[in-house]
Tab-separated table of C-alpha atoms in Angstrom:
chain	number	residue	atom	x	y	z
P	1	MET	CA	0.000	0.000	0.000
P	2	GLY	CA	1.437	3.416	-0.894
P	3	ASN	CA	5.204	3.741	-0.806
P	4	HIS	CA	5.615	1.853	2.472
P	5	ASP	CA	8.222	-0.462	0.977
P	6	ASN	CA	10.511	2.491	0.238
P	7	PHE	CA	9.957	4.366	3.498
P	8	SER	CA	11.591	3.723	6.807
P	9	ALA	CA	10.853	6.005	9.743
P	10	PRO	CA	13.721	6.522	12.194
P	11	TRP	CA	11.642	4.697	14.817
P	12	SER	CA	10.716	1.752	12.550
P	13	THR	CA	12.833	-0.719	14.528
P	14	TYR	CA	10.673	0.196	17.542
P	15	ASN	CA	7.291	-0.018	15.770
P	16	ASN	CA	5.972	-2.732	18.067
P	17	ASP	CA	7.119	-0.863	21.199
P	18	ILE	CA	5.215	2.344	20.477
P	19	ILE	CA	1.985	2.467	22.492
P	20	ASN	CA	1.409	6.182	23.101
P	21	LEU	CA	1.984	9.061	20.691
P	22	ILE	CA	1.884	12.746	21.537
P	23	VAL	CA	2.416	15.050	18.581
P	24	GLU	CA	3.443	18.260	20.303
P	25	ASP	CA	2.656	21.856	19.451
P	26	GLY	CA	4.858	23.189	16.663
P	27	VAL	CA	4.621	20.085	14.485
P	28	GLU	CA	2.756	20.961	11.293
P	29	ASN	CA	2.909	17.792	9.174
P	30	ILE	CA	2.576	14.055	9.775
P	31	SER	CA	3.856	12.352	6.634
P	32	ASP	CA	2.399	9.497	4.572
P	33	GLU	CA	2.542	6.152	6.390
P	34	CYS	CA	4.475	7.766	9.243
P	35	PHE	CA	3.215	5.317	11.880
P	36	TYR	CA	2.156	2.590	9.436
P	37	ASP	CA	1.993	-0.787	11.181
P	38	CYS	CA	2.928	0.435	14.664
P	39	GLU	CA	0.733	-2.446	15.769
P	40	ASN	CA	0.512	-1.527	19.454
P	41	LEU	CA	-0.040	2.222	19.039
P	42	SER	CA	-3.377	2.750	20.770
P	43	ASN	CA	-3.302	6.258	22.273
P	44	ILE	CA	-2.766	9.249	19.988
P	45	SER	CA	-2.885	12.962	20.732
P	46	ILE	CA	-2.286	15.559	18.008
P	47	ALA	CA	-1.577	19.251	18.718
P	48	ASP	CA	-3.627	21.937	16.995
P	49	SER	CA	-0.539	23.101	15.048
P	50	VAL	CA	-0.818	20.111	12.675
P	51	THR	CA	-2.313	21.170	9.338
P	52	GLN	CA	-1.494	18.132	7.204
P	53	ILE	CA	-1.783	14.410	7.820
P	54	GLY	CA	-0.451	12.117	5.138
P	55	TYR	CA	-2.092	9.118	3.550
P	56	ASN	CA	-2.293	6.024	5.775
P	57	ALA	CA	-0.313	7.781	8.517
P	58	PHE	CA	-1.898	5.540	11.162
P	59	TYR	CA	-2.830	2.477	9.097
P	60	GLY	CA	-2.363	-0.841	10.900
P	61	THR	CA	-2.098	0.677	14.377
P	62	LYS	CA	-4.124	-0.604	17.297
P	63	TYR	CA	-5.952	2.757	17.248
P	64	TYR	CA	-6.846	2.270	13.565
P	65	ASN	CA	-7.965	-1.321	14.097
P	66	ASN	CA	-10.172	-0.506	17.118
P	67	LYS	CA	-13.721	-0.252	15.747
P	68	GLU	CA	-14.723	1.924	18.716
P	69	ASN	CA	-12.541	4.739	17.320
P	70	TRP	CA	-14.524	4.845	14.060
P	71	GLU	CA	-17.650	6.953	13.687
P	72	ASN	CA	-19.935	6.419	10.682
P	73	GLY	CA	-17.108	5.015	8.581
P	74	LEU	CA	-14.572	7.697	9.507
P	75	LEU	CA	-11.590	7.499	11.860
P	76	TYR	CA	-11.017	10.559	14.014
P	77	ILE	CA	-8.146	11.580	16.235
P	78	GLY	CA	-9.411	14.606	18.124
P	79	LYS	CA	-10.197	17.326	15.567
P	80	TYR	CA	-8.674	15.339	12.705
P	81	VAL	CA	-10.341	12.865	10.359
P	82	VAL	CA	-7.539	10.524	9.305
P	83	ALA	CA	-9.197	7.654	7.410
P	84	SER	CA	-12.403	6.431	5.810
P	85	ASP	CA	-13.503	2.833	5.489
P	86	GLY	CA	-14.519	3.152	1.812
P	87	SER	CA	-17.741	1.234	2.378
P	88	SER	CA	-20.224	4.065	1.972
P	89	SER	CA	-21.414	6.280	-0.853
P	90	GLN	CA	-21.993	9.170	1.566
P	91	TYR	CA	-20.053	10.565	4.514
P	92	ILE	CA	-20.734	13.400	6.904
P	93	ILE	CA	-17.614	14.744	8.579
P	94	ARG	CA	-18.477	15.687	12.144
P	95	ASN	CA	-18.662	19.308	13.282
P	96	GLY	CA	-15.510	20.544	14.980
P	97	THR	CA	-13.197	18.674	12.616
P	98	THR	CA	-10.418	21.001	11.416
P	99	VAL	CA	-8.239	18.879	9.095
P	100	THR	CA	-8.870	16.009	6.676
P	101	SER	CA	-6.015	13.668	5.864
P	102	ASP	CA	-4.504	13.348	2.402
P	103	ARG	CA	-6.388	10.988	0.058
P	104	LEU	CA	-9.138	10.556	2.658
P	105	PHE	CA	-11.631	8.979	0.241
P	106	TYR	CA	-9.011	7.609	-2.173
P	107	ASP	CA	-10.311	5.086	-4.704
P	108	ASN	CA	-13.860	4.904	-3.309
P	109	SER	CA	-15.725	4.073	-6.517
P	110	ILE	CA	-19.159	4.271	-4.846
P	111	LEU	CA	-18.671	7.702	-3.240
P	112	THR	CA	-21.299	10.238	-4.336
P	113	LYS	CA	-21.575	12.758	-1.476
P	114	VAL	CA	-19.456	14.209	1.336
P	115	VAL	CA	-20.635	16.861	3.778
P	116	ILE	CA	-17.723	18.948	5.087
P	117	PRO	CA	-18.469	21.281	8.016
P	118	SER	CA	-17.287	24.890	8.050
P	119	SER	CA	-14.912	24.034	10.923
P	120	VAL	CA	-12.584	22.319	8.399
P	121	VAL	CA	-9.762	24.726	7.575
P	122	CYS	CA	-7.334	22.318	5.859
P	123	ILE	CA	-8.439	19.772	3.281
P	124	GLY	CA	-5.919	17.078	2.516
P	125	TYR	CA	-4.216	16.541	-0.814
P	126	ARG	CA	-6.221	14.600	-3.423
P	127	ILE	CA	-8.984	13.512	-1.023
P	128	PHE	CA	-11.252	12.540	-3.931
P	129	SER	CA	-8.676	10.872	-6.220
P	130	PHE	CA	-10.057	7.938	-8.177
P	131	CYS	CA	-13.587	8.420	-6.827
P	132	SER	CA	-15.174	7.699	-10.197
P	133	ASN	CA	-18.795	8.416	-9.188
P	134	PHE	CA	-18.120	11.524	-7.124
P	135	ASN	CA	-19.339	14.789	-8.675
P	136	THR	CA	-17.866	18.000	-7.334
């Protein structure tokens, strides 16, 4: 998935040891697949300074895999929507969300409608790429 095979985070040898993540104030960007497959990562806090979250940044984490963290097909971390499940033709991003991750609805061929609240100030890169039935 993505460029994971070519990417190695400095902490990749510790992927299974990472349980808690605090992205502190001042950080603006979380890159694509940054915490990909940190299997035990279950607690995540992201500072308000973050304005971009890359594609699949949290894919394969315990947080991602916990169904209780998903709301109507969308995965939220605080004010951030970081993933969609691709199973629906319509999504409503919850009020108070400020940032959508890159490629949020990537390759969802059944997607027809997304409601984005006015609280969103940063829309991720190519969030509707390859959504063949989506009309803007």
